[in-house]
Coordinates of C-alpha atoms in Angstrom, one line a residue:
X1 CA 0.9 -27.3 -8.9
X2 CA -2.5 -28.5 -8.6
X3 CA -5.6 -26.3 -7.8
X4 CA -6.0 -26.9 -4.2
X5 CA -7.7 -23.7 -3.2
X6 CA -7.5 -21.8 0.1
X7 CA -8.6 -23.5 3.3
X8 CA -11.6 -21.8 4.8
X9 CA -12.6 -19.9 1.6
X10 CA -13.8 -20.5 -1.9
X11 CA -13.9 -18.5 -5.1
X12 CA -17.4 -17.7 -6.1
X13 CA -19.4 -15.5 -8.5
X14 CA -20.3 -12.4 -6.5
X15 CA -23.6 -10.8 -7.5
X16 CA -22.8 -7.5 -9.3
X17 CA -19.3 -7.8 -8.6
X18 CA -17.9 -10.7 -10.8
X19 CA -15.4 -12.9 -9.3
X20 CA -14.9 -12.9 -5.5
X21 CA -13.7 -14.7 -2.4
X22 CA -16.0 -15.8 0.4
X23 CA -15.6 -17.7 3.8
X24 CA -16.6 -21.3 4.0
X25 CA -15.9 -21.2 7.8
X26 CA -15.8 -18.7 10.6
X27 CA -13.1 -16.3 11.2
X28 CA -12.9 -14.0 14.4
X29 CA -11.1 -10.7 14.6
X30 CA -7.4 -11.2 14.2
X31 CA -7.4 -14.6 12.6
X32 CA -5.1 -15.4 9.5
X33 CA -7.6 -15.8 6.7
X34 CA -4.8 -16.9 4.4
X35 CA -1.1 -15.9 3.4
X36 CA 0.0 -15.5 -0.2
X37 CA 3.7 -15.4 -1.6
X38 CA 4.4 -12.8 -4.1
X39 CA 4.2 -14.2 -7.7
X40 CA 7.1 -11.9 -8.4
X41 CA 8.2 -8.5 -6.8
X42 CA 10.7 -5.9 -6.9
X43 CA 12.5 -3.8 -4.0
X44 CA 12.3 0.0 -4.5
X45 CA 15.8 1.6 -5.4
X46 CA 15.5 3.8 -2.6
X47 CA 15.5 1.0 0.0
X48 CA 18.6 -0.7 -1.4
X49 CA 21.3 -1.1 1.2
X50 CA 18.6 -1.1 4.1
X51 CA 16.6 -4.2 3.0
X52 CA 17.6 -7.5 1.5
X53 CA 16.7 -7.6 -2.3
X54 CA 15.4 -11.2 -2.0
X55 CA 13.5 -11.3 1.3
X56 CA 12.9 -7.7 2.2
X57 CA 14.5 -8.2 5.7
X58 CA 15.6 -5.0 7.3
X59 CA 19.0 -5.1 8.8
X60 CA 22.4 -3.7 9.0
X61 CA 25.5 -5.3 7.5
X62 CA 24.0 -6.5 4.2
X63 CA 26.4 -7.9 1.6
X64 CA 26.4 -6.2 -1.9
X65 CA 26.3 -7.8 -5.3
X66 CA 30.0 -8.0 -6.5
X67 CA 29.0 -7.2 -10.1
X68 CA 26.7 -4.3 -9.9
X69 CA 27.2 -3.3 -6.3
X70 CA 23.7 -2.2 -6.1
X71 CA 21.6 -4.9 -4.8
X72 CA 22.2 -6.2 -1.1
X73 CA 21.6 -9.5 0.5
X74 CA 21.4 -11.1 3.9
X75 CA 23.6 -14.0 2.9
X76 CA 24.8 -16.2 0.1
X77 CA 21.4 -18.1 0.0
X78 CA 19.4 -14.9 -0.4
X79 CA 21.8 -13.8 -3.3
X80 CA 21.4 -17.0 -5.0
X81 CA 17.8 -17.1 -4.5
X82 CA 17.2 -13.6 -6.1
X83 CA 19.8 -14.3 -9.0
X84 CA 17.2 -15.7 -11.7
X85 CA 15.5 -12.3 -11.3
X86 CA 18.4 -10.0 -10.4
X87 CA 20.4 -11.1 -13.6
X88 CA 17.8 -9.3 -15.6
X89 CA 19.0 -6.0 -14.1
X90 CA 22.5 -6.6 -13.0
X91 CA 24.5 -6.3 -16.3
X92 CA 22.0 -3.6 -17.4
X93 CA 22.8 -1.4 -14.1
X94 CA 26.4 -2.0 -15.0
X95 CA 26.1 -0.9 -18.6
X96 CA 23.7 2.1 -18.1
X97 CA 25.2 3.4 -14.9
X98 CA 23.4 6.3 -13.5
X99 CA 21.2 6.4 -16.9
X100 CA 19.6 3.0 -15.6
X101 CA 16.1 4.1 -14.6
X102 CA 13.0 2.0 -15.3
X103 CA 10.1 2.4 -13.3
X104 CA 9.1 0.1 -10.6
X105 CA 6.2 -1.1 -12.7
X106 CA 8.6 -1.7 -15.8
X107 CA 10.9 -3.8 -13.4
X108 CA 8.0 -5.8 -12.0
X109 CA 6.6 -6.6 -15.7
X110 CA 10.2 -7.6 -16.8
X111 CA 10.3 -10.3 -13.9
X112 CA 6.7 -11.5 -14.6
X113 CA 7.6 -12.1 -18.5
X114 CA 10.8 -14.1 -17.3
X115 CA 8.8 -16.1 -14.8
X116 CA 6.1 -16.9 -17.2
X117 CA 8.5 -18.4 -19.6
X118 CA 10.1 -20.6 -17.1
X119 CA 6.8 -21.5 -14.9
X120 CA 4.3 -23.4 -16.7
X121 CA 2.3 -24.7 -13.8
X122 CA 0.3 -22.7 -11.3
X123 CA 2.2 -21.2 -8.4
X124 CA 1.5 -21.0 -4.7
X125 CA 0.4 -17.5 -5.4
X126 CA -2.4 -18.7 -7.7
X127 CA -4.3 -21.2 -5.7
X128 CA -7.8 -19.5 -6.6
X129 CA -6.8 -17.0 -9.4
X130 CA -4.0 -17.2 -12.0
X131 CA -2.0 -14.2 -13.0
X132 CA -3.4 -14.4 -16.7
X133 CA -6.8 -14.1 -15.2
X134 CA -6.3 -10.7 -13.7
X135 CA -8.5 -8.1 -15.1
X136 CA -7.0 -5.5 -17.5
X137 CA -10.0 -3.4 -18.3
X138 CA -8.5 -2.4 -21.7
X139 CA -11.7 -1.0 -23.0
X140 CA -11.9 1.3 -20.3
X141 CA -8.4 2.9 -20.5
X142 CA -8.5 6.6 -21.5
X143 CA -5.8 8.3 -23.7
X144 CA -3.6 9.2 -20.7
X145 CA -3.4 5.6 -19.5
X146 CA -2.8 4.3 -22.9
X147 CA 0.0 6.9 -23.4
X148 CA 1.5 5.6 -20.1
X149 CA 1.4 2.1 -21.1
X150 CA 3.2 2.9 -24.4
X151 CA 5.9 4.8 -22.4
X152 CA 6.4 1.8 -20.1
X153 CA 6.6 -0.6 -23.1
X154 CA 9.2 1.6 -24.8
X155 CA 11.1 1.7 -21.4
X156 CA 10.9 -2.1 -21.1
X157 CA 12.3 -2.5 -24.6
X158 CA 15.1 -0.1 -23.9
X159 CA 16.4 -1.4 -20.7
X160 CA 15.7 -5.4 -21.0
X161 CA 16.1 -6.0 -24.7
X162 CA 19.3 -7.6 -24.3
X163 CA 18.1 -10.1 -21.6
X164 CA 14.6 -10.8 -22.4
X165 CA 12.4 -12.0 -25.3
X166 CA 9.0 -10.1 -25.4
X167 CA 5.7 -11.0 -26.4
X168 CA 3.8 -8.8 -29.0
X169 CA 2.7 -5.3 -28.2
X170 CA -0.8 -6.3 -27.6
X171 CA 0.1 -8.9 -25.0
X172 CA 2.4 -6.3 -23.4
X173 CA -0.4 -3.7 -23.3
X174 CA -2.6 -6.2 -21.6
X175 CA -0.1 -7.2 -19.0
X176 CA 0.9 -3.6 -18.1
X177 CA -2.7 -2.7 -17.7
X178 CA -3.2 -5.9 -15.6
X179 CA -0.3 -4.9 -13.2
X180 CA -1.4 -1.4 -13.0
X181 CA -5.0 -2.5 -11.9
X182 CA -3.9 -5.5 -9.7
X183 CA -0.5 -4.7 -8.4
X184 CA 0.2 -4.1 -4.5
X185 CA 2.7 -1.8 -2.7
X186 CA 4.6 -3.5 -0.1
X187 CA 4.9 -1.2 3.0
X188 CA 6.6 -1.3 6.3
X189 CA 5.0 -0.9 9.9
X190 CA 5.0 3.1 9.3
X191 CA 3.4 2.6 5.8
X192 CA 6.8 3.6 4.0
X193 CA 7.2 2.1 0.5
X194 CA 9.4 -0.8 0.2
X195 CA 8.4 -2.2 -3.1
X196 CA 5.9 -3.5 -5.5
X197 CA 4.5 -7.1 -6.1
X198 CA 1.8 -9.1 -7.7
X199 CA -0.2 -11.4 -5.4
X200 CA -3.0 -13.0 -7.6
X201 CA -4.9 -14.7 -5.0
X202 CA -5.1 -11.5 -2.8
X203 CA -6.3 -9.6 -5.9
X204 CA -9.3 -11.9 -6.1
X205 CA -10.8 -10.1 -3.1
X206 CA -13.4 -7.4 -4.1
X207 CA -13.3 -4.0 -2.4
X208 CA -15.5 -2.5 0.4
X209 CA -15.2 0.7 2.1
X210 CA -15.9 -1.2 5.2
X211 CA -13.6 -4.1 4.8
X212 CA -13.8 -7.2 7.0
X213 CA -10.0 -8.1 6.3
X214 CA -6.7 -6.2 6.2
X215 CA -3.6 -7.0 4.1
X216 CA -0.1 -6.7 5.8
X217 CA 3.2 -8.0 4.6
X218 CA 5.9 -10.3 6.2
X219 CA 8.8 -10.0 4.0
X220 CA 7.5 -10.7 0.5
X221 CA 4.4 -12.7 1.7
X222 CA 1.0 -10.9 1.8
X223 CA -1.1 -11.9 5.1
X224 CA -4.8 -11.4 5.0
X225 CA -6.3 -11.2 8.5
X226 CA -9.9 -10.6 9.7
X227 CA -10.7 -7.3 11.2
X228 CA -14.3 -8.0 11.6
X229 CA -16.0 -11.4 12.5
X230 CA -16.7 -13.1 9.3
X231 CA -19.3 -15.9 9.1
X232 CA -19.5 -18.9 6.6
X233 CA -21.0 -17.7 3.3
X234 CA -19.8 -14.2 3.8
X235 CA -17.9 -12.5 1.2
X236 CA -14.4 -11.4 2.0
X237 CA -13.7 -7.7 1.4
X238 CA -10.5 -5.9 1.2
X239 CA -10.1 -2.1 0.7
X240 CA -8.3 -0.7 -2.5
X241 CA -7.8 2.8 -1.4
X242 CA -7.1 5.2 1.5
X243 CA -10.5 5.3 3.4
X244 CA -9.8 8.7 5.0
X245 CA -11.8 10.5 2.2
X246 CA -15.5 11.2 2.0
X247 CA -17.7 9.3 -0.2
X248 CA -17.6 11.3 -3.5
X249 CA -13.7 11.3 -3.4
X250 CA -13.5 7.5 -2.7
X251 CA -15.9 6.8 -5.5
X252 CA -13.9 8.9 -7.9
X253 CA -10.6 7.3 -6.9
X254 CA -12.1 3.8 -7.4
X255 CA -13.6 4.8 -10.9
X256 CA -10.4 6.2 -12.1
X257 CA -8.0 3.4 -10.9
X258 CA -10.3 0.2 -10.8
X259 CA -13.2 1.1 -13.1
X260 CA -16.2 0.6 -10.7
X261 CA -18.7 2.4 -8.7
X262 CA -18.7 1.2 -5.1
X263 CA -22.1 0.6 -3.6
X264 CA -20.9 -0.7 -0.3
X265 CA -22.9 0.2 2.9
X266 CA -20.5 3.0 3.7
X267 CA -21.0 4.6 0.4
X268 CA -24.8 4.3 0.3
X269 CA -25.2 5.6 3.9
X270 CA -22.4 8.2 3.8
X271 CA -22.5 7.9 7.6
X272 CA -19.0 9.4 8.3
X273 CA -19.3 12.1 5.4
X274 CA -20.5 15.0 7.8
X275 CA -17.7 14.5 10.3
X276 CA -15.1 14.2 7.5
X277 CA -16.3 17.4 5.9
X278 CA -17.0 19.5 9.0
X279 CA -16.9 23.2 8.8
X280 CA -16.7 25.8 11.6
X281 CA -20.2 26.5 12.7
X282 CA -19.3 30.1 13.4
X283 CA -19.2 31.1 9.7
X284 CA -22.3 33.3 8.7
X285 CA -22.2 32.1 5.1
X286 CA -21.2 28.6 4.2
X287 CA -18.4 28.5 1.6
X288 CA -19.4 27.9 -2.1
X289 CA -18.5 24.2 -3.4
X290 CA -16.0 25.9 -6.0
X291 CA -14.3 27.8 -3.0
X292 CA -13.7 24.5 -1.3
X293 CA -12.4 23.0 -4.4
X294 CA -9.9 25.8 -4.8
X295 CA -8.8 25.5 -1.3
X296 CA -8.2 21.7 -1.7
X297 CA -6.1 22.3 -4.9
X298 CA -4.0 24.8 -2.9
X299 CA -3.7 22.4 0.0
X300 CA -2.3 19.7 -2.4
X301 CA 0.1 22.1 -4.2
X302 CA 1.5 23.9 -1.0
X303 CA -0.1 23.0 2.2
X304 CA 1.9 25.2 4.5
X305 CA 0.6 28.4 2.7
X306 CA -3.0 27.6 2.6
X307 CA -3.1 26.4 6.5
X308 CA -4.2 29.8 7.9
X309 CA -6.8 30.3 5.1
X310 CA -8.2 26.8 5.4
X311 CA -8.2 26.8 9.1
X312 CA -10.6 29.7 9.3
X313 CA -13.2 27.5 7.5
X314 CA -12.5 23.8 8.0
X315 CA -12.5 22.1 11.3
X316 CA -9.4 20.2 12.4
X317 CA -11.4 17.0 11.9
X318 CA -12.0 17.7 8.3
X319 CA -10.1 15.3 6.0
X320 CA -8.5 18.0 4.0
X321 CA -7.3 19.7 7.1
X322 CA -6.0 16.3 8.1
X323 CA -4.4 15.7 4.7
X324 CA -2.6 19.1 5.2
X325 CA -1.5 18.4 8.7
X326 CA -0.1 15.1 7.5
X327 CA 1.8 16.7 4.9
X328 CA 3.0 19.6 7.3
X329 CA 4.1 16.7 9.8
X330 CA 6.1 15.2 7.1
X331 CA 7.8 18.5 6.3
X332 CA 8.6 18.9 10.1
X333 CA 10.2 15.3 10.2
X334 CA 12.3 16.1 7.1
X335 CA 13.5 19.4 8.7
X336 CA 14.0 17.6 12.0
X337 CA 11.6 19.7 13.7
X338 CA 10.6 17.1 16.1
X339 CA 8.3 19.2 18.4
X340 CA 6.5 20.6 15.3
X341 CA 6.0 17.0 14.0
X342 CA 4.8 15.9 17.4
X343 CA 2.2 18.8 17.6
X344 CA 0.7 17.8 14.1
X345 CA 0.6 14.3 15.1
X346 CA -1.2 14.8 18.3
X347 CA -3.9 16.9 16.1
X348 CA -4.2 14.0 13.7
X349 CA -4.5 10.9 15.9
X350 CA -7.9 11.3 17.3
X351 CA -9.7 12.2 14.0
X352 CA -7.6 9.2 12.2
X353 CA -9.3 6.9 15.0
X354 CA -12.7 8.1 14.5
X355 CA -12.7 8.3 10.4
X356 CA -10.7 5.1 9.7
X357 CA -12.3 1.6 10.3
X358 CA -11.1 -0.5 13.2
X359 CA -7.5 -1.8 13.2
X360 CA -6.5 0.5 10.4
X361 CA -2.7 0.6 9.6
X362 CA -3.0 4.3 9.1
X363 CA -4.0 4.7 12.7
X364 CA -1.2 2.2 13.7
X365 CA 1.3 4.1 11.6
X366 CA 0.4 7.5 13.3
X367 CA 0.8 6.0 16.8
X368 CA 4.1 4.6 15.9
X369 CA 5.3 7.8 14.7
X370 CA 4.0 9.7 17.7
X371 CA 5.4 7.1 20.1
X372 CA 8.9 7.3 18.6
X373 CA 8.7 11.1 18.5
X374 CA 7.7 11.1 22.2
X375 CA 10.8 8.9 23.2
X376 CA 13.0 11.0 21.1
X377 CA 11.9 14.0 23.0
X378 CA 12.4 12.0 26.3
X379 CA 8.5 12.0 27.0
X380 CA 9.0 8.4 28.0
X381 CA 5.4 7.7 29.4
X382 CA 3.7 9.3 26.5
X383 CA 6.0 7.3 24.0
X384 CA 5.3 3.9 25.6
X385 CA 1.5 4.6 25.9
X386 CA 1.5 5.4 22.0
X387 CA 3.5 2.5 21.2
X388 CA 1.2 0.2 23.1
X389 CA -1.8 1.6 21.0
X390 CA -0.1 1.0 17.8
X391 CA 0.6 -2.6 19.1
X392 CA -2.8 -3.3 19.9
X393 CA -3.8 -2.5 16.5
X394 CA -1.0 -4.5 14.9
X395 CA -1.4 -7.6 16.9
X396 CA -4.7 -8.0 14.9
X397 CA -3.4 -6.6 11.6
X398 CA 0.1 -8.1 11.4
X399 CA -0.2 -11.1 13.8
X400 CA 1.5 -11.4 17.2
X401 CA 4.4 -13.2 15.7
X402 CA 5.4 -10.5 13.2
X403 CA 8.9 -9.2 13.2
X404 CA 7.7 -5.5 13.5
X405 CA 5.9 -6.7 16.7
X406 CA 9.1 -7.9 18.2
X407 CA 11.0 -4.8 17.1
X408 CA 8.4 -2.4 18.7
X409 CA 8.5 -4.5 21.9
X410 CA 12.1 -4.2 22.1
X411 CA 12.0 -0.5 21.8
X412 CA 9.6 -0.6 24.9
X413 CA 11.7 -2.8 26.8
X414 CA 14.6 -0.4 26.2
X415 CA 12.8 2.3 27.9
X416 CA 12.6 0.3 31.3

């Protein structure tokens, strides 16, 4: 495939950031900037039986692979389409049985190696950046990350040696580092994990904590849509991380995973940090920094036990309180305590709407969860209202023709 680029954009050297992508025409909010099919991908094991292994379609009545009986497909066409990749795992799953347990990253790397051996030209996923050009940052990996890479390489040899010829260890180390730094998680409309993939062209975009595009997924295709107006000459920015957290937390996460220090407008102005870290003003003595850190650790370890203690200091709009309430909401959903989950969702949704950028998938996901909880509790008016708010975001983030949009509209029609 010849290098054709992406219409309306161009690759360029971004000052202080290296390679980047910028607009060559105007994009308005909601416009599709570009779509990128996955170079390769894997469906997460937990979603087998509910989604097609080939196209990720969610449906009932999928047909299972006759040999391994673990992979499911829409039809014969999908099964045939996936066979070049599935054959890597099919016999191994039969041979290892319950002991077949490579990580999602190992599975993804195995498929990349297989594809690189058969695909010599650029793919439709590499119009502006090839997979081999992805950053690995080998010189910045600490001992822990190097040990993780070594463990993944050992697992790759263990589970795939009968069906795959491997490059040398140095090449494998670089490939795993590239995937860890540039891989994407494919999620559904409620941000539940469906699988992992590599989208080289999408990976070209640099990060901003105030992004002007958002990435959503239609099956195994990544769609990049504008969430701000973008003028010709402007750089196109995606967000690499969850933007709920305050500046120092975001900077630390970006350094740890992507090896750079963000200097975007949001990080230099810290305009939302005060609201995100709000404490209760009635306290006579503000808490010490170490005390706050200890509370956050307790939150992450066991949120329900620290709720009362944290609630006496942190406002409910504080991001660590929100994190705790989100975890508690998840526990309520797991326990089928629908009223409890609804109450946490109602506390979360307004601060989410304030802290996250416009058209955030996190906000849409919370409205969806709330809407479905309301409907399940026979609160029809509130349920439809919440679903409409989710749709208002998803129309921009996913596009009006996305299957998820049709599913939600059908849910709303059924309430009439």
